[in-house]
Amino acid sequence: AQSVTQPDIHITVSEGASLELRCNYSYGATPYLFWYVQSPGQGLQLLLKYFSGDTLVQGIKGFEAEFKRSQSSFNLRKPSVHWSDAAEYFCAVVLTSGTYKYIFGTGTRLKVLA
Amino acid sequence: GAGVSQSPSNKVTEKGKDVELRCDPISGHTALYWYRQRLGQGLEFLIYFQGNSAPDKSGLPSDRFSAERTGESVSTLTIQRTQQEDSAVYLCASSLAGRAEAFFGQGTRLTVV
Protein backbone atom coordinates (compact mmCIF):
# COMPACT_ATOMS: atom_id res chain seq x y z
CA ALA A 1 0.00 0.00 0.00
CA GLN A 2 1.06 3.55 -0.58
CA SER A 3 2.58 5.29 2.41
CA VAL A 4 4.54 8.32 3.49
CA THR A 5 7.10 8.17 6.26
CA GLN A 6 8.41 11.09 8.23
CA PRO A 7 10.87 9.39 10.56
CA ASP A 8 11.42 12.36 12.86
CA ILE A 9 8.47 13.11 15.10
CA HIS A 10 10.20 16.03 16.83
CA ILE A 11 13.16 18.12 15.78
CA THR A 12 14.77 20.94 17.76
CA VAL A 13 17.18 23.38 16.16
CA SER A 14 18.69 26.68 17.20
CA GLU A 15 17.66 29.83 15.40
CA GLY A 16 20.00 30.42 12.49
CA ALA A 17 20.91 26.76 12.15
CA SER A 18 20.17 24.74 9.05
CA LEU A 19 17.25 22.34 8.88
CA GLU A 20 16.46 19.16 7.03
CA LEU A 21 13.18 17.30 7.47
CA ARG A 22 13.04 13.83 6.00
CA CYS A 23 10.27 12.31 3.93
CA ASN A 24 10.15 8.94 2.21
CA TYR A 25 7.30 7.50 0.24
CA SER A 26 6.25 4.13 -1.01
CA TYR A 27 4.51 4.11 -4.36
CA GLY A 28 4.97 2.25 -7.63
CA ALA A 29 5.37 5.38 -9.72
CA THR A 30 6.53 8.93 -9.11
CA PRO A 31 3.72 10.70 -7.29
CA TYR A 32 3.15 14.37 -6.90
CA LEU A 33 4.93 15.54 -3.77
CA PHE A 34 4.07 18.29 -1.34
CA TRP A 35 5.22 19.86 1.88
CA TYR A 36 2.74 21.67 4.08
CA VAL A 37 3.22 23.63 7.29
CA GLN A 38 0.68 23.89 10.07
CA SER A 39 1.06 26.46 12.81
CA PRO A 40 -0.83 25.91 16.07
CA GLY A 41 -4.56 26.29 15.56
CA GLN A 42 -4.11 27.00 11.87
CA GLY A 43 -4.91 25.16 8.69
CA LEU A 44 -2.37 23.76 6.28
CA GLN A 45 -0.24 26.09 4.22
CA LEU A 46 1.49 24.83 1.11
CA LEU A 47 5.26 25.33 1.25
CA LEU A 48 6.22 23.76 -2.04
CA LYS A 49 5.34 21.03 -4.51
CA TYR A 50 6.98 18.76 -7.05
CA PHE A 51 5.21 17.49 -10.13
CA SER A 52 8.01 16.91 -12.63
CA GLY A 53 11.15 18.45 -14.05
CA ASP A 54 13.90 20.00 -11.94
CA THR A 55 14.25 17.88 -8.84
CA LEU A 56 15.19 20.82 -6.62
CA VAL A 57 12.15 22.94 -5.94
CA GLN A 58 11.96 26.26 -4.20
CA GLY A 59 9.10 27.22 -1.96
CA ILE A 60 7.91 30.00 0.23
CA LYS A 61 9.63 31.25 3.37
CA GLY A 62 13.06 30.21 2.11
CA PHE A 63 12.32 26.49 2.03
CA GLU A 64 13.47 24.10 -0.66
CA ALA A 65 13.10 20.39 -1.24
CA GLU A 66 14.90 17.86 -3.36
CA PHE A 67 13.25 14.89 -5.00
CA LYS A 68 15.47 11.83 -5.20
CA ARG A 69 13.84 9.09 -7.21
CA SER A 70 16.44 6.48 -6.31
CA GLN A 71 15.74 7.01 -2.61
CA SER A 72 12.00 7.68 -2.91
CA SER A 73 12.64 10.78 -0.84
CA PHE A 74 11.56 14.39 -0.82
CA ASN A 75 13.45 16.06 2.00
CA LEU A 76 12.71 19.63 3.05
CA ARG A 77 15.56 22.00 3.79
CA LYS A 78 16.16 25.52 4.97
CA PRO A 79 19.64 27.02 5.33
CA SER A 80 18.83 29.26 8.29
CA VAL A 81 15.85 28.70 10.54
CA HIS A 82 13.86 31.56 12.04
CA TRP A 83 11.92 31.37 15.31
CA SER A 84 8.70 31.79 13.33
CA ASP A 85 9.36 28.50 11.55
CA ALA A 86 8.34 26.59 14.67
CA ALA A 87 5.36 24.56 13.53
CA GLU A 88 4.38 21.11 12.35
CA TYR A 89 5.45 20.03 8.90
CA PHE A 90 3.66 17.46 6.79
CA CYS A 91 4.93 15.69 3.73
CA ALA A 92 2.26 14.41 1.38
CA VAL A 93 2.00 12.52 -1.85
CA VAL A 94 -0.79 12.59 -4.34
CA LEU A 95 -1.28 9.46 -6.35
CA THR A 96 -1.22 10.10 -10.05
CA SER A 97 -3.82 7.55 -11.01
CA GLY A 98 -7.51 7.82 -10.28
CA THR A 99 -8.44 10.00 -7.36
CA TYR A 100 -6.05 12.81 -6.56
CA LYS A 101 -6.04 11.63 -2.98
CA TYR A 102 -3.45 12.97 -0.60
CA ILE A 103 -1.57 10.57 1.60
CA PHE A 104 0.07 12.39 4.47
CA GLY A 105 2.96 11.55 6.69
CA THR A 106 2.47 11.75 10.43
CA GLY A 107 4.25 15.09 10.62
CA THR A 108 7.41 16.50 12.16
CA ARG A 109 7.08 19.03 14.93
CA LEU A 110 9.82 21.64 14.74
CA LYS A 111 10.95 23.55 17.80
CA VAL A 112 13.28 26.51 17.40
CA LEU A 113 15.53 27.60 20.24
CA ALA A 114 16.33 31.29 20.54
CA GLY B 1 -14.90 33.11 -1.72
CA ALA B 2 -11.17 33.64 -1.53
CA GLY B 3 -10.44 30.37 0.21
CA VAL B 4 -12.00 27.20 1.54
CA SER B 5 -14.37 28.07 4.32
CA GLN B 6 -15.40 25.68 7.07
CA SER B 7 -18.00 26.08 9.76
CA PRO B 8 -18.24 25.95 12.64
CA SER B 9 -14.62 26.51 13.59
CA ASN B 10 -15.23 24.77 16.89
CA LYS B 11 -17.94 22.36 17.98
CA VAL B 12 -18.45 20.73 21.34
CA THR B 13 -21.06 18.02 21.44
CA GLU B 14 -22.26 15.39 23.84
CA LYS B 15 -21.54 11.77 23.17
CA GLY B 16 -24.35 10.20 21.18
CA LYS B 17 -25.46 13.40 19.45
CA ASP B 18 -25.28 13.94 15.70
CA VAL B 19 -23.14 16.73 14.23
CA GLU B 20 -22.91 18.38 10.83
CA LEU B 21 -19.78 20.06 9.58
CA ARG B 22 -19.88 22.37 6.61
CA CYS B 23 -17.37 23.13 3.88
CA ASP B 24 -17.58 25.84 1.23
CA PRO B 25 -14.92 25.15 -1.41
CA ILE B 26 -13.22 27.72 -3.58
CA SER B 27 -15.54 28.77 -6.37
CA GLY B 28 -14.94 26.71 -9.49
CA HIS B 29 -13.20 23.88 -7.68
CA THR B 30 -14.92 20.68 -8.65
CA ALA B 31 -12.91 18.39 -6.39
CA LEU B 32 -13.53 18.37 -2.65
CA TYR B 33 -11.89 16.33 0.10
CA TRP B 34 -12.48 15.70 3.78
CA TYR B 35 -9.69 14.72 6.11
CA ARG B 36 -9.52 14.02 9.82
CA GLN B 37 -6.62 14.99 12.05
CA ARG B 38 -6.57 13.47 15.50
CA LEU B 39 -4.47 15.11 18.16
CA GLY B 40 -0.79 14.51 17.53
CA GLN B 41 -1.41 12.51 14.39
CA GLY B 42 -1.30 13.01 10.66
CA LEU B 43 -4.22 13.55 8.37
CA GLU B 44 -6.49 10.67 7.49
CA PHE B 45 -8.37 10.72 4.21
CA LEU B 46 -12.13 10.40 4.65
CA ILE B 47 -13.93 11.09 1.39
CA TYR B 48 -13.43 12.67 -2.03
CA PHE B 49 -15.95 14.25 -4.40
CA GLN B 50 -15.22 15.01 -8.03
CA GLY B 51 -17.96 16.61 -10.07
CA ASN B 52 -20.81 14.22 -10.78
CA SER B 53 -18.72 11.10 -10.30
CA ALA B 54 -19.48 8.70 -7.49
CA PRO B 55 -17.57 9.84 -4.39
CA ASP B 56 -14.59 7.89 -3.10
CA LYS B 57 -15.77 6.95 0.38
CA SER B 58 -12.96 4.54 1.10
CA GLY B 59 -11.68 6.49 4.09
CA LEU B 60 -14.89 6.78 6.09
CA PRO B 61 -14.17 4.95 9.36
CA SER B 62 -17.68 3.67 10.04
CA ASP B 63 -21.26 3.88 8.86
CA ARG B 64 -21.81 6.67 11.38
CA PHE B 65 -19.92 8.94 8.99
CA SER B 66 -21.49 10.25 5.81
CA ALA B 67 -20.97 13.21 3.52
CA GLU B 68 -22.99 14.96 0.90
CA ARG B 69 -22.16 17.52 -1.69
CA THR B 70 -24.61 19.80 -3.47
CA GLY B 71 -23.50 19.98 -7.07
CA GLU B 72 -20.04 21.47 -7.13
CA SER B 73 -20.48 23.63 -4.08
CA VAL B 74 -21.12 23.12 -0.41
CA SER B 75 -20.40 19.83 1.31
CA THR B 76 -21.55 18.60 4.70
CA LEU B 77 -19.92 15.88 6.74
CA THR B 78 -22.32 14.25 9.17
CA ILE B 79 -21.29 12.16 12.12
CA GLN B 80 -24.11 10.29 13.81
CA ARG B 81 -24.10 9.11 17.41
CA THR B 82 -20.77 10.76 18.08
CA GLN B 83 -18.17 8.96 20.16
CA GLN B 84 -15.23 10.37 22.06
CA GLU B 85 -12.82 8.92 19.51
CA ASP B 86 -14.45 11.18 16.91
CA SER B 87 -12.83 14.18 18.61
CA ALA B 88 -10.47 15.63 16.03
CA VAL B 89 -9.97 18.48 13.60
CA TYR B 90 -11.86 17.89 10.40
CA LEU B 91 -10.24 19.53 7.41
CA CYS B 92 -11.80 20.20 4.04
CA ALA B 93 -9.86 20.87 0.86
CA SER B 94 -10.77 21.67 -2.72
CA SER B 95 -9.01 21.67 -6.05
CA LEU B 96 -9.63 22.32 -9.70
CA ALA B 97 -10.60 19.37 -11.85
CA GLY B 98 -7.58 17.38 -12.90
CA ARG B 99 -5.25 19.36 -10.68
CA ALA B 100 -3.38 17.72 -7.85
CA GLU B 101 -2.85 20.84 -5.75
CA ALA B 102 -5.53 21.22 -3.11
CA PHE B 103 -6.26 24.16 -0.87
CA PHE B 104 -7.21 23.50 2.72
CA GLY B 105 -9.66 25.21 5.01
CA GLN B 106 -8.92 26.11 8.62
CA GLY B 107 -10.74 23.07 9.88
CA THR B 108 -13.48 22.36 12.39
CA ARG B 109 -12.31 21.26 15.81
CA LEU B 110 -14.81 18.72 17.12
CA THR B 111 -14.79 17.80 20.77
CA VAL B 112 -17.07 15.03 21.99
CA VAL B 113 -17.66 15.10 25.74
PDB file of C-alpha atoms in Angstrom:
ATOM      1  CA  ALA A   1       0.000   0.000   0.000  1.00  0.00           C
ATOM      2  CA  GLN A   2       1.062   3.547  -0.582  1.00  0.00           C
ATOM      3  CA  SER A   3       2.576   5.288   2.413  1.00  0.00           C
ATOM      4  CA  VAL A   4       4.538   8.319   3.487  1.00  0.00           C
ATOM      5  CA  THR A   5       7.096   8.173   6.257  1.00  0.00           C
ATOM      6  CA  GLN A   6       8.411  11.087   8.229  1.00  0.00           C
ATOM      7  CA  PRO A   7      10.869   9.391  10.560  1.00  0.00           C
ATOM      8  CA  ASP A   8      11.423  12.365  12.859  1.00  0.00           C
ATOM      9  CA  ILE A   9       8.472  13.111  15.098  1.00  0.00           C
ATOM     10  CA  HIS A  10      10.196  16.026  16.828  1.00  0.00           C
ATOM     11  CA  ILE A  11      13.165  18.123  15.783  1.00  0.00           C
ATOM     12  CA  THR A  12      14.771  20.944  17.761  1.00  0.00           C
ATOM     13  CA  VAL A  13      17.183  23.384  16.164  1.00  0.00           C
ATOM     14  CA  SER A  14      18.690  26.682  17.199  1.00  0.00           C
ATOM     15  CA  GLU A  15      17.659  29.828  15.401  1.00  0.00           C
ATOM     16  CA  GLY A  16      20.000  30.417  12.486  1.00  0.00           C
ATOM     17  CA  ALA A  17      20.912  26.765  12.154  1.00  0.00           C
ATOM     18  CA  SER A  18      20.169  24.741   9.052  1.00  0.00           C
ATOM     19  CA  LEU A  19      17.254  22.345   8.884  1.00  0.00           C
ATOM     20  CA  GLU A  20      16.457  19.160   7.033  1.00  0.00           C
ATOM     21  CA  LEU A  21      13.181  17.298   7.467  1.00  0.00           C
ATOM     22  CA  ARG A  22      13.037  13.832   6.002  1.00  0.00           C
ATOM     23  CA  CYS A  23      10.272  12.314   3.935  1.00  0.00           C
ATOM     24  CA  ASN A  24      10.153   8.945   2.210  1.00  0.00           C
ATOM     25  CA  TYR A  25       7.300   7.499   0.244  1.00  0.00           C
ATOM     26  CA  SER A  26       6.253   4.127  -1.012  1.00  0.00           C
ATOM     27  CA  TYR A  27       4.506   4.108  -4.362  1.00  0.00           C
ATOM     28  CA  GLY A  28       4.969   2.253  -7.626  1.00  0.00           C
ATOM     29  CA  ALA A  29       5.369   5.385  -9.716  1.00  0.00           C
ATOM     30  CA  THR A  30       6.526   8.930  -9.108  1.00  0.00           C
ATOM     31  CA  PRO A  31       3.724  10.697  -7.288  1.00  0.00           C
ATOM     32  CA  TYR A  32       3.147  14.373  -6.905  1.00  0.00           C
ATOM     33  CA  LEU A  33       4.928  15.538  -3.767  1.00  0.00           C
ATOM     34  CA  PHE A  34       4.070  18.288  -1.343  1.00  0.00           C
ATOM     35  CA  TRP A  35       5.216  19.865   1.881  1.00  0.00           C
ATOM     36  CA  TYR A  36       2.735  21.672   4.085  1.00  0.00           C
ATOM     37  CA  VAL A  37       3.222  23.627   7.286  1.00  0.00           C
ATOM     38  CA  GLN A  38       0.682  23.891  10.074  1.00  0.00           C
ATOM     39  CA  SER A  39       1.058  26.460  12.806  1.00  0.00           C
ATOM     40  CA  PRO A  40      -0.826  25.912  16.068  1.00  0.00           C
ATOM     41  CA  GLY A  41      -4.557  26.294  15.559  1.00  0.00           C
ATOM     42  CA  GLN A  42      -4.114  27.005  11.875  1.00  0.00           C
ATOM     43  CA  GLY A  43      -4.909  25.161   8.688  1.00  0.00           C
ATOM     44  CA  LEU A  44      -2.370  23.760   6.281  1.00  0.00           C
ATOM     45  CA  GLN A  45      -0.245  26.094   4.221  1.00  0.00           C
ATOM     46  CA  LEU A  46       1.495  24.832   1.113  1.00  0.00           C
ATOM     47  CA  LEU A  47       5.257  25.334   1.254  1.00  0.00           C
ATOM     48  CA  LEU A  48       6.216  23.762  -2.040  1.00  0.00           C
ATOM     49  CA  LYS A  49       5.335  21.028  -4.511  1.00  0.00           C
ATOM     50  CA  TYR A  50       6.977  18.760  -7.049  1.00  0.00           C
ATOM     51  CA  PHE A  51       5.212  17.486 -10.130  1.00  0.00           C
ATOM     52  CA  SER A  52       8.014  16.906 -12.626  1.00  0.00           C
ATOM     53  CA  GLY A  53      11.155  18.455 -14.048  1.00  0.00           C
ATOM     54  CA  ASP A  54      13.895  20.001 -11.936  1.00  0.00           C
ATOM     55  CA  THR A  55      14.254  17.877  -8.840  1.00  0.00           C
ATOM     56  CA  LEU A  56      15.192  20.821  -6.619  1.00  0.00           C
ATOM     57  CA  VAL A  57      12.152  22.940  -5.938  1.00  0.00           C
ATOM     58  CA  GLN A  58      11.961  26.265  -4.204  1.00  0.00           C
ATOM     59  CA  GLY A  59       9.096  27.219  -1.959  1.00  0.00           C
ATOM     60  CA  ILE A  60       7.910  30.005   0.233  1.00  0.00           C
ATOM     61  CA  LYS A  61       9.627  31.252   3.373  1.00  0.00           C
ATOM     62  CA  GLY A  62      13.058  30.214   2.106  1.00  0.00           C
ATOM     63  CA  PHE A  63      12.324  26.491   2.025  1.00  0.00           C
ATOM     64  CA  GLU A  64      13.468  24.103  -0.664  1.00  0.00           C
ATOM     65  CA  ALA A  65      13.099  20.390  -1.236  1.00  0.00           C
ATOM     66  CA  GLU A  66      14.899  17.855  -3.355  1.00  0.00           C
ATOM     67  CA  PHE A  67      13.249  14.889  -5.004  1.00  0.00           C
ATOM     68  CA  LYS A  68      15.474  11.827  -5.202  1.00  0.00           C
ATOM     69  CA  ARG A  69      13.836   9.086  -7.207  1.00  0.00           C
ATOM     70  CA  SER A  70      16.443   6.481  -6.306  1.00  0.00           C
ATOM     71  CA  GLN A  71      15.743   7.008  -2.605  1.00  0.00           C
ATOM     72  CA  SER A  72      12.001   7.681  -2.908  1.00  0.00           C
ATOM     73  CA  SER A  73      12.644  10.779  -0.844  1.00  0.00           C
ATOM     74  CA  PHE A  74      11.558  14.392  -0.817  1.00  0.00           C
ATOM     75  CA  ASN A  75      13.448  16.064   2.003  1.00  0.00           C
ATOM     76  CA  LEU A  76      12.713  19.627   3.046  1.00  0.00           C
ATOM     77  CA  ARG A  77      15.561  22.000   3.791  1.00  0.00           C
ATOM     78  CA  LYS A  78      16.164  25.516   4.974  1.00  0.00           C
ATOM     79  CA  PRO A  79      19.639  27.019   5.333  1.00  0.00           C
ATOM     80  CA  SER A  80      18.830  29.264   8.294  1.00  0.00           C
ATOM     81  CA  VAL A  81      15.846  28.696  10.543  1.00  0.00           C
ATOM     82  CA  HIS A  82      13.855  31.557  12.045  1.00  0.00           C
ATOM     83  CA  TRP A  83      11.919  31.370  15.312  1.00  0.00           C
ATOM     84  CA  SER A  84       8.702  31.792  13.325  1.00  0.00           C
ATOM     85  CA  ASP A  85       9.364  28.499  11.546  1.00  0.00           C
ATOM     86  CA  ALA A  86       8.345  26.593  14.673  1.00  0.00           C
ATOM     87  CA  ALA A  87       5.357  24.558  13.530  1.00  0.00           C
ATOM     88  CA  GLU A  88       4.381  21.108  12.347  1.00  0.00           C
ATOM     89  CA  TYR A  89       5.450  20.033   8.896  1.00  0.00           C
ATOM     90  CA  PHE A  90       3.662  17.465   6.795  1.00  0.00           C
ATOM     91  CA  CYS A  91       4.927  15.694   3.729  1.00  0.00           C
ATOM     92  CA  ALA A  92       2.256  14.414   1.377  1.00  0.00           C
ATOM     93  CA  VAL A  93       1.998  12.518  -1.849  1.00  0.00           C
ATOM     94  CA  VAL A  94      -0.794  12.589  -4.344  1.00  0.00           C
ATOM     95  CA  LEU A  95      -1.283   9.461  -6.354  1.00  0.00           C
ATOM     96  CA  THR A  96      -1.221  10.100 -10.055  1.00  0.00           C
ATOM     97  CA  SER A  97      -3.823   7.553 -11.014  1.00  0.00           C
ATOM     98  CA  GLY A  98      -7.507   7.816 -10.282  1.00  0.00           C
ATOM     99  CA  THR A  99      -8.444   9.998  -7.364  1.00  0.00           C
ATOM    100  CA  TYR A 100      -6.051  12.806  -6.564  1.00  0.00           C
ATOM    101  CA  LYS A 101      -6.038  11.627  -2.985  1.00  0.00           C
ATOM    102  CA  TYR A 102      -3.455  12.972  -0.597  1.00  0.00           C
ATOM    103  CA  ILE A 103      -1.567  10.574   1.602  1.00  0.00           C
ATOM    104  CA  PHE A 104       0.069  12.390   4.471  1.00  0.00           C
ATOM    105  CA  GLY A 105       2.964  11.548   6.689  1.00  0.00           C
ATOM    106  CA  THR A 106       2.467  11.753  10.428  1.00  0.00           C
ATOM    107  CA  GLY A 107       4.248  15.088  10.623  1.00  0.00           C
ATOM    108  CA  THR A 108       7.414  16.496  12.160  1.00  0.00           C
ATOM    109  CA  ARG A 109       7.080  19.032  14.929  1.00  0.00           C
ATOM    110  CA  LEU A 110       9.823  21.644  14.741  1.00  0.00           C
ATOM    111  CA  LYS A 111      10.952  23.550  17.798  1.00  0.00           C
ATOM    112  CA  VAL A 112      13.280  26.507  17.403  1.00  0.00           C
ATOM    113  CA  LEU A 113      15.532  27.605  20.240  1.00  0.00           C
ATOM    114  CA  ALA A 114      16.332  31.291  20.541  1.00  0.00           C
TER     115      ALA A 114
ATOM    116  CA  GLY B   1     -14.897  33.110  -1.722  1.00  0.00           C
ATOM    117  CA  ALA B   2     -11.167  33.640  -1.528  1.00  0.00           C
ATOM    118  CA  GLY B   3     -10.443  30.373   0.210  1.00  0.00           C
ATOM    119  CA  VAL B   4     -11.996  27.198   1.539  1.00  0.00           C
ATOM    120  CA  SER B   5     -14.371  28.073   4.325  1.00  0.00           C
ATOM    121  CA  GLN B   6     -15.398  25.679   7.070  1.00  0.00           C
ATOM    122  CA  SER B   7     -18.000  26.079   9.761  1.00  0.00           C
ATOM    123  CA  PRO B   8     -18.243  25.952  12.638  1.00  0.00           C
ATOM    124  CA  SER B   9     -14.625  26.514  13.589  1.00  0.00           C
ATOM    125  CA  ASN B  10     -15.228  24.766  16.893  1.00  0.00           C
ATOM    126  CA  LYS B  11     -17.936  22.356  17.977  1.00  0.00           C
ATOM    127  CA  VAL B  12     -18.448  20.734  21.341  1.00  0.00           C
ATOM    128  CA  THR B  13     -21.056  18.020  21.443  1.00  0.00           C
ATOM    129  CA  GLU B  14     -22.262  15.392  23.839  1.00  0.00           C
ATOM    130  CA  LYS B  15     -21.538  11.769  23.172  1.00  0.00           C
ATOM    131  CA  GLY B  16     -24.351  10.204  21.184  1.00  0.00           C
ATOM    132  CA  LYS B  17     -25.461  13.396  19.450  1.00  0.00           C
ATOM    133  CA  ASP B  18     -25.279  13.937  15.701  1.00  0.00           C
ATOM    134  CA  VAL B  19     -23.145  16.725  14.229  1.00  0.00           C
ATOM    135  CA  GLU B  20     -22.912  18.382  10.830  1.00  0.00           C
ATOM    136  CA  LEU B  21     -19.779  20.062   9.585  1.00  0.00           C
ATOM    137  CA  ARG B  22     -19.879  22.367   6.612  1.00  0.00           C
ATOM    138  CA  CYS B  23     -17.374  23.126   3.880  1.00  0.00           C
ATOM    139  CA  ASP B  24     -17.576  25.837   1.227  1.00  0.00           C
ATOM    140  CA  PRO B  25     -14.921  25.150  -1.407  1.00  0.00           C
ATOM    141  CA  ILE B  26     -13.217  27.716  -3.583  1.00  0.00           C
ATOM    142  CA  SER B  27     -15.539  28.772  -6.368  1.00  0.00           C
ATOM    143  CA  GLY B  28     -14.935  26.710  -9.493  1.00  0.00           C
ATOM    144  CA  HIS B  29     -13.197  23.878  -7.678  1.00  0.00           C
ATOM    145  CA  THR B  30     -14.923  20.678  -8.648  1.00  0.00           C
ATOM    146  CA  ALA B  31     -12.912  18.394  -6.388  1.00  0.00           C
ATOM    147  CA  LEU B  32     -13.531  18.370  -2.649  1.00  0.00           C
ATOM    148  CA  TYR B  33     -11.888  16.327   0.095  1.00  0.00           C
ATOM    149  CA  TRP B  34     -12.485  15.702   3.776  1.00  0.00           C
ATOM    150  CA  TYR B  35      -9.685  14.717   6.106  1.00  0.00           C
ATOM    151  CA  ARG B  36      -9.517  14.025   9.819  1.00  0.00           C
ATOM    152  CA  GLN B  37      -6.621  14.988  12.048  1.00  0.00           C
ATOM    153  CA  ARG B  38      -6.573  13.474  15.502  1.00  0.00           C
ATOM    154  CA  LEU B  39      -4.473  15.106  18.159  1.00  0.00           C
ATOM    155  CA  GLY B  40      -0.789  14.506  17.525  1.00  0.00           C
ATOM    156  CA  GLN B  41      -1.412  12.507  14.390  1.00  0.00           C
ATOM    157  CA  GLY B  42      -1.298  13.007  10.659  1.00  0.00           C
ATOM    158  CA  LEU B  43      -4.221  13.550   8.367  1.00  0.00           C
ATOM    159  CA  GLU B  44      -6.492  10.671   7.487  1.00  0.00           C
ATOM    160  CA  PHE B  45      -8.369  10.721   4.213  1.00  0.00           C
ATOM    161  CA  LEU B  46     -12.133  10.397   4.654  1.00  0.00           C
ATOM    162  CA  ILE B  47     -13.928  11.086   1.385  1.00  0.00           C
ATOM    163  CA  TYR B  48     -13.434  12.669  -2.029  1.00  0.00           C
ATOM    164  CA  PHE B  49     -15.947  14.253  -4.399  1.00  0.00           C
ATOM    165  CA  GLN B  50     -15.222  15.012  -8.034  1.00  0.00           C
ATOM    166  CA  GLY B  51     -17.958  16.614 -10.070  1.00  0.00           C
ATOM    167  CA  ASN B  52     -20.811  14.224 -10.776  1.00  0.00           C
ATOM    168  CA  SER B  53     -18.724  11.100 -10.300  1.00  0.00           C
ATOM    169  CA  ALA B  54     -19.482   8.699  -7.487  1.00  0.00           C
ATOM    170  CA  PRO B  55     -17.566   9.840  -4.395  1.00  0.00           C
ATOM    171  CA  ASP B  56     -14.594   7.895  -3.100  1.00  0.00           C
ATOM    172  CA  LYS B  57     -15.766   6.948   0.384  1.00  0.00           C
ATOM    173  CA  SER B  58     -12.965   4.538   1.097  1.00  0.00           C
ATOM    174  CA  GLY B  59     -11.684   6.492   4.088  1.00  0.00           C
ATOM    175  CA  LEU B  60     -14.888   6.784   6.085  1.00  0.00           C
ATOM    176  CA  PRO B  61     -14.166   4.953   9.357  1.00  0.00           C
ATOM    177  CA  SER B  62     -17.681   3.667  10.045  1.00  0.00           C
ATOM    178  CA  ASP B  63     -21.263   3.882   8.863  1.00  0.00           C
ATOM    179  CA  ARG B  64     -21.808   6.672  11.383  1.00  0.00           C
ATOM    180  CA  PHE B  65     -19.924   8.935   8.992  1.00  0.00           C
ATOM    181  CA  SER B  66     -21.487  10.254   5.805  1.00  0.00           C
ATOM    182  CA  ALA B  67     -20.974  13.207   3.521  1.00  0.00           C
ATOM    183  CA  GLU B  68     -22.987  14.962   0.898  1.00  0.00           C
ATOM    184  CA  ARG B  69     -22.161  17.525  -1.690  1.00  0.00           C
ATOM    185  CA  THR B  70     -24.609  19.802  -3.468  1.00  0.00           C
ATOM    186  CA  GLY B  71     -23.498  19.977  -7.072  1.00  0.00           C
ATOM    187  CA  GLU B  72     -20.044  21.468  -7.130  1.00  0.00           C
ATOM    188  CA  SER B  73     -20.476  23.628  -4.076  1.00  0.00           C
ATOM    189  CA  VAL B  74     -21.122  23.116  -0.410  1.00  0.00           C
ATOM    190  CA  SER B  75     -20.398  19.834   1.315  1.00  0.00           C
ATOM    191  CA  THR B  76     -21.551  18.603   4.704  1.00  0.00           C
ATOM    192  CA  LEU B  77     -19.919  15.880   6.738  1.00  0.00           C
ATOM    193  CA  THR B  78     -22.318  14.248   9.167  1.00  0.00           C
ATOM    194  CA  ILE B  79     -21.292  12.162  12.125  1.00  0.00           C
ATOM    195  CA  GLN B  80     -24.108  10.288  13.810  1.00  0.00           C
ATOM    196  CA  ARG B  81     -24.101   9.108  17.408  1.00  0.00           C
ATOM    197  CA  THR B  82     -20.768  10.763  18.084  1.00  0.00           C
ATOM    198  CA  GLN B  83     -18.173   8.957  20.156  1.00  0.00           C
ATOM    199  CA  GLN B  84     -15.227  10.373  22.058  1.00  0.00           C
ATOM    200  CA  GLU B  85     -12.821   8.922  19.507  1.00  0.00           C
ATOM    201  CA  ASP B  86     -14.453  11.182  16.907  1.00  0.00           C
ATOM    202  CA  SER B  87     -12.825  14.177  18.615  1.00  0.00           C
ATOM    203  CA  ALA B  88     -10.471  15.633  16.030  1.00  0.00           C
ATOM    204  CA  VAL B  89      -9.970  18.481  13.602  1.00  0.00           C
ATOM    205  CA  TYR B  90     -11.864  17.894  10.398  1.00  0.00           C
ATOM    206  CA  LEU B  91     -10.239  19.530   7.407  1.00  0.00           C
ATOM    207  CA  CYS B  92     -11.800  20.198   4.042  1.00  0.00           C
ATOM    208  CA  ALA B  93      -9.859  20.873   0.861  1.00  0.00           C
ATOM    209  CA  SER B  94     -10.768  21.672  -2.716  1.00  0.00           C
ATOM    210  CA  SER B  95      -9.010  21.667  -6.055  1.00  0.00           C
ATOM    211  CA  LEU B  96      -9.633  22.324  -9.705  1.00  0.00           C
ATOM    212  CA  ALA B  97     -10.605  19.369 -11.847  1.00  0.00           C
ATOM    213  CA  GLY B  98      -7.580  17.377 -12.902  1.00  0.00           C
ATOM    214  CA  ARG B  99      -5.250  19.364 -10.677  1.00  0.00           C
ATOM    215  CA  ALA B 100      -3.378  17.721  -7.848  1.00  0.00           C
ATOM    216  CA  GLU B 101      -2.847  20.845  -5.748  1.00  0.00           C
ATOM    217  CA  ALA B 102      -5.530  21.224  -3.107  1.00  0.00           C
ATOM    218  CA  PHE B 103      -6.262  24.158  -0.874  1.00  0.00           C
ATOM    219  CA  PHE B 104      -7.206  23.502   2.721  1.00  0.00           C
ATOM    220  CA  GLY B 105      -9.662  25.209   5.011  1.00  0.00           C
ATOM    221  CA  GLN B 106      -8.917  26.115   8.617  1.00  0.00           C
ATOM    222  CA  GLY B 107     -10.741  23.070   9.885  1.00  0.00           C
ATOM    223  CA  THR B 108     -13.485  22.363  12.395  1.00  0.00           C
ATOM    224  CA  ARG B 109     -12.309  21.261  15.811  1.00  0.00           C
ATOM    225  CA  LEU B 110     -14.808  18.721  17.124  1.00  0.00           C
ATOM    226  CA  THR B 111     -14.794  17.798  20.769  1.00  0.00           C
ATOM    227  CA  VAL B 112     -17.072  15.030  21.985  1.00  0.00           C
ATOM    228  CA  VAL B 113     -17.659  15.097  25.738  1.00  0.00           C
TER     229      VAL B 113
END
